[in-house]
Coordinates of C-alpha atoms in Angstrom, one line a residue:
Chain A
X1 CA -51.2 51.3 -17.4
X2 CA -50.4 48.9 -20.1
X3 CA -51.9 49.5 -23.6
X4 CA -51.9 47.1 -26.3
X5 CA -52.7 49.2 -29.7
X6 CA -53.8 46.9 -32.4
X7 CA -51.0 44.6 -31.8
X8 CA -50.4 42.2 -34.1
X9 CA -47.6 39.2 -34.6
X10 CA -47.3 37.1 -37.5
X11 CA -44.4 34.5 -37.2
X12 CA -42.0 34.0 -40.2
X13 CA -43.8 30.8 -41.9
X14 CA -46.9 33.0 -41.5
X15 CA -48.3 31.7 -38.1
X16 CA -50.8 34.3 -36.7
X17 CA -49.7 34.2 -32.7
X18 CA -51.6 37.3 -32.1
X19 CA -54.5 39.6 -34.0
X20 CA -55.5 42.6 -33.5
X21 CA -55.4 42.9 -30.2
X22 CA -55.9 45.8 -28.2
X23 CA -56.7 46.1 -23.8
X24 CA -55.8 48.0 -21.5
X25 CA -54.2 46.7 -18.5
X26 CA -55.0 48.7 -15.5
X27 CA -51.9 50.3 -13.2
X28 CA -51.3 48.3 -9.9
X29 CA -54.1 45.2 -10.5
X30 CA -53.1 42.4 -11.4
X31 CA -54.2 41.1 -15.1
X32 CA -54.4 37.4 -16.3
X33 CA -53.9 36.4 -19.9
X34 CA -55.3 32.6 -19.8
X35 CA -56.3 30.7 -23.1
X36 CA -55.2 27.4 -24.6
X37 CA -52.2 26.6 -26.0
X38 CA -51.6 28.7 -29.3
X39 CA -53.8 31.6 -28.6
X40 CA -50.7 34.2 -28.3
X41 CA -50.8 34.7 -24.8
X42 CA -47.0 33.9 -23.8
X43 CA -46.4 36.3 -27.2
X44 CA -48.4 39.0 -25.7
X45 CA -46.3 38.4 -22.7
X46 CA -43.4 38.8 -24.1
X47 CA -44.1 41.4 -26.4
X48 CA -44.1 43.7 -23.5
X49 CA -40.5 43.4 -22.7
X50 CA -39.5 43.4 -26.4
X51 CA -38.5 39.8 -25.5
X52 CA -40.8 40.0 -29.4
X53 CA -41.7 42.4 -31.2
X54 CA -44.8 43.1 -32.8
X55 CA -45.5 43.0 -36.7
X56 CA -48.0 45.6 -36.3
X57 CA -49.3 48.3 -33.5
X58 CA -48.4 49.5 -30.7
X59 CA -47.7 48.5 -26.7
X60 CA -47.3 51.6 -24.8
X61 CA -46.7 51.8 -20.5
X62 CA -48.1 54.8 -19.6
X63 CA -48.4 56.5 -22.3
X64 CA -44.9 55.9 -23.7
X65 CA -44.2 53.2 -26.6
X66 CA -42.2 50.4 -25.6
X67 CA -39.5 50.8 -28.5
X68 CA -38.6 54.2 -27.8
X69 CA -36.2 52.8 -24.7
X70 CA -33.4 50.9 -24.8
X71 CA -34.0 47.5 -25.0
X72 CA -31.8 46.4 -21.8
X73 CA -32.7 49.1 -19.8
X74 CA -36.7 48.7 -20.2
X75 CA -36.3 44.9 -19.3
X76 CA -34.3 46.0 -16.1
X77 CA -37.5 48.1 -15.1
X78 CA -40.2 45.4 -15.7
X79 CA -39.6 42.5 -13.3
X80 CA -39.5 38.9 -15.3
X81 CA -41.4 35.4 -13.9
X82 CA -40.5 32.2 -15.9
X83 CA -41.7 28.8 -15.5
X84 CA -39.0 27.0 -14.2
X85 CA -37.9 30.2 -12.6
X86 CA -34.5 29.8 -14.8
X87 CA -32.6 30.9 -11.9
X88 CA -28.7 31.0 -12.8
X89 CA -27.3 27.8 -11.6
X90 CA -24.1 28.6 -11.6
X91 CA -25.1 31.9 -8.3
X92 CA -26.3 31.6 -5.2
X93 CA -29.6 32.1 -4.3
X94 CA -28.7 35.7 -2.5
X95 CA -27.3 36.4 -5.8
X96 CA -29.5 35.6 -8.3
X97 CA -31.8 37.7 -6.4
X98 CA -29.0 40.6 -6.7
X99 CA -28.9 40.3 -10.4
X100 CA -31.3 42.9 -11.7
X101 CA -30.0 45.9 -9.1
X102 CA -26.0 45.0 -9.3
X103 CA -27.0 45.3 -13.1
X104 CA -28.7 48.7 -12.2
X105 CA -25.4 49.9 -10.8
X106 CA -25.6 49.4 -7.0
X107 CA -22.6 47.6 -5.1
X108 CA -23.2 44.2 -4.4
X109 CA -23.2 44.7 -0.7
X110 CA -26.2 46.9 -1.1
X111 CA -27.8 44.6 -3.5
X112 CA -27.2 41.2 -1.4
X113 CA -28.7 43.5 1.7
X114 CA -31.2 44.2 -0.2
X115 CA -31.9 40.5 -1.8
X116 CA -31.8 38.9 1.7
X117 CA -34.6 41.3 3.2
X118 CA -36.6 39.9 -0.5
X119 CA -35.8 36.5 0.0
X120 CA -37.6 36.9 4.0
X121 CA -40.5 38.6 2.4
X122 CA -40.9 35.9 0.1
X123 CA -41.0 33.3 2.9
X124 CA -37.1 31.5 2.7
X125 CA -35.4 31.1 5.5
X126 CA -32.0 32.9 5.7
X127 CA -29.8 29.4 5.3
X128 CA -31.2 29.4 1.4
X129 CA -29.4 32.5 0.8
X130 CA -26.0 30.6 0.4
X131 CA -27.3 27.7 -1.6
X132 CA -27.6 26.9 -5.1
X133 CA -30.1 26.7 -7.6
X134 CA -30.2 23.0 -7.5
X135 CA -30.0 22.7 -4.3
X136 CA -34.0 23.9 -3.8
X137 CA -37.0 21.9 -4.4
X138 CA -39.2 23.7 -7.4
X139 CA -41.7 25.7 -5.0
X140 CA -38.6 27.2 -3.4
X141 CA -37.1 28.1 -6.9
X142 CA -40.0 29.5 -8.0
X143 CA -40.1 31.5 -4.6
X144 CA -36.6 33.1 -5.5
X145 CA -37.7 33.8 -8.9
X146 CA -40.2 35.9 -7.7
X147 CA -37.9 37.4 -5.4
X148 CA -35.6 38.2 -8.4
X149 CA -38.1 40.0 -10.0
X150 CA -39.2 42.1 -7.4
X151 CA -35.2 43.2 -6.6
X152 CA -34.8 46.1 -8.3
X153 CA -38.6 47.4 -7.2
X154 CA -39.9 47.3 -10.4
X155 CA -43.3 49.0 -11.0
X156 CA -44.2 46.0 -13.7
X157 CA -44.0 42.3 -13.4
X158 CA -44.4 39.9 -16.2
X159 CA -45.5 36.0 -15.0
X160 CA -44.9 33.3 -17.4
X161 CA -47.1 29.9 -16.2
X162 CA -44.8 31.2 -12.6
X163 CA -46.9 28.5 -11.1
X164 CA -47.2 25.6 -13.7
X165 CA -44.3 23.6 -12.7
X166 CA -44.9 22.9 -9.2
X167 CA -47.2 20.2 -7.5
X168 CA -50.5 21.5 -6.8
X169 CA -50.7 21.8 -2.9
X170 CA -47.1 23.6 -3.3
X171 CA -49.1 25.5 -6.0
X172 CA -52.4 26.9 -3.8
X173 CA -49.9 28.2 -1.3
X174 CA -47.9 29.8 -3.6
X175 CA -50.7 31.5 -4.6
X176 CA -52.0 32.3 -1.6
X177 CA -48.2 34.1 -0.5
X178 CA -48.3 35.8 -3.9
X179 CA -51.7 37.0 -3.3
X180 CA -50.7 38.7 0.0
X181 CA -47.7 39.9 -1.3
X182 CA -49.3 42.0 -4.4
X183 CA -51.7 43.3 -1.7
X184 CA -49.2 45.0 0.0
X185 CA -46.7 46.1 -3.3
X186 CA -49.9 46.9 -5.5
X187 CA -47.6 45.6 -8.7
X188 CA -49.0 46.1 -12.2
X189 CA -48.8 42.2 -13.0
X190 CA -49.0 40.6 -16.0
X191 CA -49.3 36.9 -15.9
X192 CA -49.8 33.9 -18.1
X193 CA -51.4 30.8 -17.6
X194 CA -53.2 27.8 -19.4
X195 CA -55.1 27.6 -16.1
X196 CA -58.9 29.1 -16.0
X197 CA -58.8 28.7 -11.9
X198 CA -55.6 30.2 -11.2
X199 CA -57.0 32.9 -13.8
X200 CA -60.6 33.5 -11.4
X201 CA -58.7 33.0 -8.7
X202 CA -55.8 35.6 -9.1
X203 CA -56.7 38.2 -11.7
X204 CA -58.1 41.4 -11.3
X205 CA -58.4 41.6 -14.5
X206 CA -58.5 37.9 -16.7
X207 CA -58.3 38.6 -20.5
X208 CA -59.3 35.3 -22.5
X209 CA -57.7 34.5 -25.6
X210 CA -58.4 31.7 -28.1
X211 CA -56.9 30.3 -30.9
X212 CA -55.3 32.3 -33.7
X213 CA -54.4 35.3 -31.1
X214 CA -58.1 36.5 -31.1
X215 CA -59.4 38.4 -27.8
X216 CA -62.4 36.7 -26.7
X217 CA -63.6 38.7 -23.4
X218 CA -61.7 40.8 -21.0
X219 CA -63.1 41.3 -17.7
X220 CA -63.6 40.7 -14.2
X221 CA -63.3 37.2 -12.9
X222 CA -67.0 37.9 -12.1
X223 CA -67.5 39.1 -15.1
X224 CA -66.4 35.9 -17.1
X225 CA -68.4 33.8 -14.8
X226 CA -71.4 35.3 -14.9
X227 CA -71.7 37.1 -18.3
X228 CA -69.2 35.1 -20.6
X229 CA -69.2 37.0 -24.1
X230 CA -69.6 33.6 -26.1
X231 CA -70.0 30.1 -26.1
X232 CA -66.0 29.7 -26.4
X233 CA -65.8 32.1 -23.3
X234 CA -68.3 29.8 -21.2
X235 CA -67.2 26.6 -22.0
X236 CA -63.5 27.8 -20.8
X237 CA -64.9 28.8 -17.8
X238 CA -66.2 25.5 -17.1
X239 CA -69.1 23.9 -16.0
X240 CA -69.5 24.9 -12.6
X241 CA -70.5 28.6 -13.9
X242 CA -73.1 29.0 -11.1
X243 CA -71.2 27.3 -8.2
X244 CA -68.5 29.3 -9.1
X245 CA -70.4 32.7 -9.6
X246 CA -71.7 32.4 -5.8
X247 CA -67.6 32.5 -4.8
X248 CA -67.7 36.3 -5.7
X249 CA -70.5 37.5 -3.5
X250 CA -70.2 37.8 0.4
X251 CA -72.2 35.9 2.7
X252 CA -73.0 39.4 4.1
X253 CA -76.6 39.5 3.1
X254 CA -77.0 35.9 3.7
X255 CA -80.0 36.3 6.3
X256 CA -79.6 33.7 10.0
X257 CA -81.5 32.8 12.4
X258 CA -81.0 33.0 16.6
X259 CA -78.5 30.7 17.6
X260 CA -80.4 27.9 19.2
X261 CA -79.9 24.5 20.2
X262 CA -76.1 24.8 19.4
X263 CA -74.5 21.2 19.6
X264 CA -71.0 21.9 20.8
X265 CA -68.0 19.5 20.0
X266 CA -65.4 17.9 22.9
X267 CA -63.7 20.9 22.4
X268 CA -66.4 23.7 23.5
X269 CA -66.4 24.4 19.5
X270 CA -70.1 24.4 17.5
X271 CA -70.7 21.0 15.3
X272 CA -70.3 22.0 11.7
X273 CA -68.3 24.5 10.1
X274 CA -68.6 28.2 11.3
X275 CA -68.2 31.5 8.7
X276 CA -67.9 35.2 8.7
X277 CA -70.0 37.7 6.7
X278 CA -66.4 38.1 4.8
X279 CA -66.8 34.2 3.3
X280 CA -68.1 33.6 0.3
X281 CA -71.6 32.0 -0.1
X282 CA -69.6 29.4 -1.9
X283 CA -68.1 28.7 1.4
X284 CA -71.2 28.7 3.2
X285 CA -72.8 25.7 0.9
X286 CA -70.1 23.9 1.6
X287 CA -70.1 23.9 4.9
X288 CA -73.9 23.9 5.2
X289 CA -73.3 20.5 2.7
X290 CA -70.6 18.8 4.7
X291 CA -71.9 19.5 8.4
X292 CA -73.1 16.7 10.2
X293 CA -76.0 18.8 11.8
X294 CA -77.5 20.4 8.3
X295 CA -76.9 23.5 9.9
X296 CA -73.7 26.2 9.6
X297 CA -72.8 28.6 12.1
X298 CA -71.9 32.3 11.4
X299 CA -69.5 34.2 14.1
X300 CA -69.0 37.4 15.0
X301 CA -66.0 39.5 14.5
X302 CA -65.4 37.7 18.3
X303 CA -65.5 34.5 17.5
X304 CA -69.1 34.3 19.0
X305 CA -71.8 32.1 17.5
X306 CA -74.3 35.1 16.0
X307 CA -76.2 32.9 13.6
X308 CA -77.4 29.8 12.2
X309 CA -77.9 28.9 8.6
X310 CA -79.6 25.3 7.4
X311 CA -80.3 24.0 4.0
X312 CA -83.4 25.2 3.2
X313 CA -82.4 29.2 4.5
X314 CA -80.1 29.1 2.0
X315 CA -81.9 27.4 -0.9
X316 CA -85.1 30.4 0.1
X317 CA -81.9 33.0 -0.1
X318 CA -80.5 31.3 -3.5
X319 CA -84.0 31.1 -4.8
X320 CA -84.5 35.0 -4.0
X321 CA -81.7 36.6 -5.5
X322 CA -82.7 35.1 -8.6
X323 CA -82.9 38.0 -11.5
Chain B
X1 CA 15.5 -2.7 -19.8
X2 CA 16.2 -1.5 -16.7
X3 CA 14.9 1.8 -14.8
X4 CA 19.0 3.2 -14.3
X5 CA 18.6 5.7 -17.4
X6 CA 15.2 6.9 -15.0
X7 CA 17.2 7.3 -11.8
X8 CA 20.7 8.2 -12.6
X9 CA 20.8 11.8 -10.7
X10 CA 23.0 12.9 -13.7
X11 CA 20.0 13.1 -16.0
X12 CA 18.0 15.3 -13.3
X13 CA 20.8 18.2 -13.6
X14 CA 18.8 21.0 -14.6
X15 CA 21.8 22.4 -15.8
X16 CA 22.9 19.8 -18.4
X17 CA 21.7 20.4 -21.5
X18 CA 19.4 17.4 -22.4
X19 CA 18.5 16.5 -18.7
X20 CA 15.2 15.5 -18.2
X21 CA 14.2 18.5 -16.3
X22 CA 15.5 20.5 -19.4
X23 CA 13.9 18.4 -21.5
X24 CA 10.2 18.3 -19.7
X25 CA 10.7 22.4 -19.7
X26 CA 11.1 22.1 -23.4
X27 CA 8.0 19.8 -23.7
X28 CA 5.5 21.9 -21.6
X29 CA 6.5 24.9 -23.4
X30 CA 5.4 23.1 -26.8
X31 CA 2.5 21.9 -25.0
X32 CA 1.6 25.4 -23.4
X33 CA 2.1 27.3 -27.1
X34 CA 0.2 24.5 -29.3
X35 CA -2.9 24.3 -26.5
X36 CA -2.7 28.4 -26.2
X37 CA -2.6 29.3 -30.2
X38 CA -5.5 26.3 -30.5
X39 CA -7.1 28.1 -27.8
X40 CA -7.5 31.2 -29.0
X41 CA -8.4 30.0 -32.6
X42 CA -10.9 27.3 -31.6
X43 CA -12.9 28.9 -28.4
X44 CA -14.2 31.8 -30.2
X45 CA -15.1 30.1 -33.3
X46 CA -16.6 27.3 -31.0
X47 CA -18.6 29.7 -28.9
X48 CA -20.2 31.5 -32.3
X49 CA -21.0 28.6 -33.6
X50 CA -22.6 26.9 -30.2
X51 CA -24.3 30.8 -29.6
X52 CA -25.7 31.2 -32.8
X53 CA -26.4 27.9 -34.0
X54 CA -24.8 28.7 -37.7
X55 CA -22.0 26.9 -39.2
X56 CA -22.8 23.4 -36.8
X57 CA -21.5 20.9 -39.0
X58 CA -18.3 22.9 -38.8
X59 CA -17.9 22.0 -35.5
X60 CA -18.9 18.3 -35.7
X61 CA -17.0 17.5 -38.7
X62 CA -13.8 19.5 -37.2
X63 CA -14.2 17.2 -34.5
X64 CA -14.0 13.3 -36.6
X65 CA -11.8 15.3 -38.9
X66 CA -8.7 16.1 -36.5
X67 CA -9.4 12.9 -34.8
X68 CA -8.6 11.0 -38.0
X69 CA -5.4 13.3 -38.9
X70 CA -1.6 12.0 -38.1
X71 CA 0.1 14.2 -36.7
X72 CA 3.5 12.9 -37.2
X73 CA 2.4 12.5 -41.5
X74 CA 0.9 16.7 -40.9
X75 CA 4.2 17.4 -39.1
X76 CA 6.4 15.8 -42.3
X77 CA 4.5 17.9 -44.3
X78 CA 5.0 20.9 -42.5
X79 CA 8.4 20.4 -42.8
X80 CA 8.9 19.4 -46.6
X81 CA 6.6 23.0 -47.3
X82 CA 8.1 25.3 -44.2
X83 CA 11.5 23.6 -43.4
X84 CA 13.0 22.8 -40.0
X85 CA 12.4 24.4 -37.0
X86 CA 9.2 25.6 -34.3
X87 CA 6.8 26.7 -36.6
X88 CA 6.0 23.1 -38.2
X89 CA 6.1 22.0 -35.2
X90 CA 3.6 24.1 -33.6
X91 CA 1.1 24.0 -36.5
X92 CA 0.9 20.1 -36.2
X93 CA 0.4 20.2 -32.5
X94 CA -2.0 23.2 -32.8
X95 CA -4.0 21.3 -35.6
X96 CA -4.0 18.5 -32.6
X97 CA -5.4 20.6 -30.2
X98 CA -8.2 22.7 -32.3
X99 CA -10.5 19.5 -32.7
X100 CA -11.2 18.8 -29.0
X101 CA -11.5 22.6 -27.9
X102 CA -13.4 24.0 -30.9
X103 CA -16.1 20.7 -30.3
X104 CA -16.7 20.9 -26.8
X105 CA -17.2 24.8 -26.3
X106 CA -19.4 24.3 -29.0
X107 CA -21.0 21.5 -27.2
X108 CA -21.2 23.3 -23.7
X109 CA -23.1 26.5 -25.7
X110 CA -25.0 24.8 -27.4
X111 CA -26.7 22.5 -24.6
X112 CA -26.9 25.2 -22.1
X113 CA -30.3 25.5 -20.7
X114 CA -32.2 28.1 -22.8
X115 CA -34.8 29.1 -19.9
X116 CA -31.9 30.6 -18.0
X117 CA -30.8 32.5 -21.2
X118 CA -34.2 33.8 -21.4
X119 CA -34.7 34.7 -18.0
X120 CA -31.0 36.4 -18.2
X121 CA -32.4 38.6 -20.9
X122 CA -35.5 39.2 -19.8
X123 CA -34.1 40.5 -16.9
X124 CA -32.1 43.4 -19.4
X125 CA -28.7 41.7 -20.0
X126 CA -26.8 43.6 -22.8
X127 CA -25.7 40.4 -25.2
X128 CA -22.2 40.7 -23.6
X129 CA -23.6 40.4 -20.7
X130 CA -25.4 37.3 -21.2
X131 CA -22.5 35.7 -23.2
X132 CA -19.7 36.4 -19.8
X133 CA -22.4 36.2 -16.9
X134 CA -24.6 33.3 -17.9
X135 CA -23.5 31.4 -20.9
X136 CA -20.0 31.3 -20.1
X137 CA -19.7 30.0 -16.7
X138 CA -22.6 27.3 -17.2
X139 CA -20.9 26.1 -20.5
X140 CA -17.3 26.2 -18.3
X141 CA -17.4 22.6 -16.9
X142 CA -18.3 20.9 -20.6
X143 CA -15.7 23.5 -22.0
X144 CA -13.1 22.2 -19.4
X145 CA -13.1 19.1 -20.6
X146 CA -12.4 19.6 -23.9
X147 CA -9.9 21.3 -22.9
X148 CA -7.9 18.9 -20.5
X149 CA -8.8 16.1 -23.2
X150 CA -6.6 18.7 -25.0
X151 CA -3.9 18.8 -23.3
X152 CA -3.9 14.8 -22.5
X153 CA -3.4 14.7 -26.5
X154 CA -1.0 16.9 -27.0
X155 CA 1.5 15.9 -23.7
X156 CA 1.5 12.4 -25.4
X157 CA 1.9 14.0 -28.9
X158 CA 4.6 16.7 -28.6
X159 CA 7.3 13.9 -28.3
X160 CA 7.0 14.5 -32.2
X161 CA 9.1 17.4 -31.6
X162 CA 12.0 15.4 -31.5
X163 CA 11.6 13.5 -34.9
X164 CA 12.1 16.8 -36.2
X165 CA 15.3 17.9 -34.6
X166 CA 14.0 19.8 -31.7
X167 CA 13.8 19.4 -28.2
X168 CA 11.1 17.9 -25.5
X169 CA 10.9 14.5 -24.1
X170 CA 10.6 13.3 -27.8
X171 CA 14.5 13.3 -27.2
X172 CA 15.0 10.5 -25.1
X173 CA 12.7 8.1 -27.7
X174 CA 14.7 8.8 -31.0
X175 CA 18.0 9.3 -29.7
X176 CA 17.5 6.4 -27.1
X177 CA 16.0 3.8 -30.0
X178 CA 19.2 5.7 -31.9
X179 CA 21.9 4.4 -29.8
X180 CA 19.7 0.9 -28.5
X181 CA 19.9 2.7 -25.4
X182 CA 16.2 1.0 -24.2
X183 CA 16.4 2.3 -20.6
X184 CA 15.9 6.0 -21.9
X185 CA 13.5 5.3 -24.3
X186 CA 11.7 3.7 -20.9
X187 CA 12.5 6.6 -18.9
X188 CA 11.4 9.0 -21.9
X189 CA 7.5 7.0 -21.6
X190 CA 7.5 7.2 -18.2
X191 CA 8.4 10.6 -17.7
X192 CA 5.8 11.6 -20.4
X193 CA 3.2 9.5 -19.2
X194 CA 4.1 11.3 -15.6
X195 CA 3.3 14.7 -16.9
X196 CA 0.4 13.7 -18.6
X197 CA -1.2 13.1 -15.7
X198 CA 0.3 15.9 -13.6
X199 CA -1.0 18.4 -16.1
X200 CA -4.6 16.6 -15.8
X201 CA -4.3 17.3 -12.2
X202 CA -3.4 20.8 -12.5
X203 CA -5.9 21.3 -14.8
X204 CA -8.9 19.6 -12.6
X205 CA -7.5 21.5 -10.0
X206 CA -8.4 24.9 -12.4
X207 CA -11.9 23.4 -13.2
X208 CA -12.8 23.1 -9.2
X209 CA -11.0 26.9 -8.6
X210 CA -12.8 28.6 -11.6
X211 CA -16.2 26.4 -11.7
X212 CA -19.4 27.5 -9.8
X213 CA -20.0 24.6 -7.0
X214 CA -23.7 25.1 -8.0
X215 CA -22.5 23.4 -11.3
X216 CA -21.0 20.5 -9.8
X217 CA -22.2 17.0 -10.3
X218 CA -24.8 18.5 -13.0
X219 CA -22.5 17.8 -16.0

């Protein structure tokens, strides 16, 4: 767990970047700090790994205050995403990725093992490994940044805007890969962006900040959509509050009716989109919007048509889970 | 003028005191003492300055400064305050030298990409790390060529040596305009210009050996 105790940072000139801000920031999820420009959030970042230190209060991990380490050695144990991925143009790929454990004391054979298993897992081929820096588009950097980080095993990783500088379809998969790859290594992440979808869309946790470096809400991504604390909180969030709210619940309780009259496509395939009880109602309206037959078709864990939704089950549903 | 001076195998006796082989030695060991002492004053001093940012206009002004200063009026000098001999020699050259060197690893800190610093200590570099594993070898190709400018400089100036009483290719200028004796003083510019570019080449040859390929064609 990462605490923030009263933290405070007031810039030489007399620039408040962050006030009084305390959270915690639960152990293996994933926590978002998103706000507009100037709210402290890249300070907050980077006040973890001493990168700045605070003017006032505390950050502790786990109990134990930030400053009582050595500066060096806390950074090697906290994993480190930049925009840009600043890899180290003048290494290969293979080792940048080494960096953090040759640093740590292991022979670079080990390490380079090591990094090209890391470079696999984060979806590069094995011909990157030899190449340079510049010799990758920006998705593929950023790929090997993350890599980097995640060397030395590090229990901690700290995300600045990791996602910012590349095109958005390259963006959504990234996202998707990174999303897979924290389930399986269960990271305590902290990560910055400007972004309020990559926030809802990645976060466990998002905390919102606004101008001056004050908190405004920390919550669930469901939490921010459909109880934002204040009017600053909701009009982040966006418009599309209530379309966006439906993304977080299931389509479990979603009721169907017997499959019926099923127009089938050339290939065998149902007319209109099909869905599990795992989609989101978000999902569902869409597909209930965009099929050509006003209906949507639920399948079974087999594959199996077990249901049929239309526009008007759905607005009943909508209309009855109304508080 | 004629190239005889040039080709007469007499000159190229390496035995012969004041054969051109003798005399190139003498040069490049001029050339090697004036670029090492300016090396060793200039590249730290550059460095600090291009790392921390303080003291900039040192480095710029150091730079028009030296440009603007004759060496052969600094070497006279030298002479009327110290007397004959290396030492005024090698301060002129050395003073020649300091300019380029002292500017460009300046230069080649002070425009290296500062996301990659941060990510290099983010990552828990000590300072000394940062300085040898990340600043250092992405500020080498910039630094390199200060450096070679350098020595281009200083292979063309060390024939000032000679004005002086000392040794290097300088030699076959004054004592060839001495005696009229025009196909040495030819043979003395072609031999210099020669080594100029020879010690270019061995020079560019360094920069490929000792800078990262994934630095190429970026500077």
């Amino acid at each position: 767990m990462i605490t923030f105790e009263d933290v405070v940072k007031v810039y030489p000139g007399g620039s408040t970047a962050v006030d009084h801000l305390s959270m915690e920031l639960p152990t293996g999820k994933m926590t978002v700090l998103v706000g507009p420009s100037g709210c402290g959030k890249t300070t907050s970042l980077r006040m973890i790994n001493r990168m700045i230190s605070p003017s006032a209060g505390r950050i502790l991990i786990d109990g134990e205050d930030v400053t009582a380490k050595d500066e060096a050695l806390l950074r090697r144990g906290i994993g480190y995403v930049i925009q840009h991925a600043g890899l180290f143009p003048h290494r290969t790929v293979l080792d940048n990725v080494a960096t953090v454990p040759v640093l740590l004391g292991e022979t670079r054979r080990a390490a380079r093992a090591k990094a090209l298993a890391l470079l696999e897992r984060v979806g590069l081929a094995e011909e990157f490994a030899k190449r340079y820096p510049a010799q990758l588009s920006g998705g593929q950097q950023q790929r090997v940044g993350v890599a980097r980080a995640l060397a030395a095993d590090p229990p901690i990783m700290l995300m600045d805007e990791p996602f910012s500088a590349v095109d958005p379809v390259v963006r959504l998969q990234l996202h998707d890969e990174f999303l897979r790859l924290q389930q399986d290594l269960g990271k305590t992440i902290v990560m910055v962006t400007h972004d309020i979808d990559e926030a809802l869309k990645l976060g466990d946790r998002v905390a919102v900040l606004r101008e001056g470096g004050h908190l405004a809400q920390f919550g669930t991504p469901r939490d921010l959509v459909t109880n934002p604390a204040d009017d600053f909180v909701s009009g982040f969030v966006g418009k599309d509050r209530g379309l966006r709210g439906l993304s977080f619940d299931d389509a479990s309780a979603l009721p169907v009716r017997p499959v019926e009259g099923l127009e089938l496509d050339a290939a065998g395939k149902p007319r209109g989109g099909t869905f599990t009880k795992a989609d989101s109602l978000r999902t569902v309206i869409d597909l209930v919007i965009s099929s050509p037959t006003g209906v949507a078709v639920r399948v079974g864990p087999d594959g199996a048509p077990d249901g049929l939704v239309s526009h008007h089950d759905l607005a009943d549903y909508l209309a009855s889970r109304r508080p | 003028m004629n190239l005889s001076y040039l080709f007469d195998p007499a000159h190229w006796d390496l035995g012969v005191t004041g054969s051109i082989p003798e005399l190139i030695l003498s040069h490049l060991g001029y050339v090697a003492l004036a670029l090492l002492i300016g090396a060793v004053i200039a590249l730290p001093v550059g460095l600090y300055i291009g790392h921390t940012g303080k003291g900039s206009f040192i480095a710029i002004n150091a730079g028009n400064a030296g440009r603007s200063l004759p060496t052969l009026g600094l070497l006279m000098l030298m002479v009327t305050l110290l007397g004959l001999g290396l030492l005024p020699v090698l301060i002129a050259l050395t003073v020649l030298v300091i300019p380029p060197i002292l500017t460009s690893s300046y230069a080649g800190m002070r425009n290296l990409d500062h996301r990659v610093v941060d990510a290099a200590r983010g990552m828990g570099m000590h300072p000394w790390e940062v300085l040898t594993k990340v600043e250092l070898p992405m500020a080498l190709p910039v630094m390199m060529s200060g450096f070679r400018n350098a020595a281009l400089q200083v292979v063309a100036t060390a024939t000032v040596a000679a004005s002086v009483g000392l040794g290097g290719l300088g030699r076959l200028l004054i004592d060839g305009l001495a005696v009229n004796d025009y196909s040495r003083v030819l043979a003395g510019a072609i031999v210099v210009a020669v080594l100029a570019v020879l010690v270019d080449l061995f020079l560019a040859l360094i920069q490929r050996w000792i800078v990262s390929p994934g630095l190429k064609g970026l500077s």
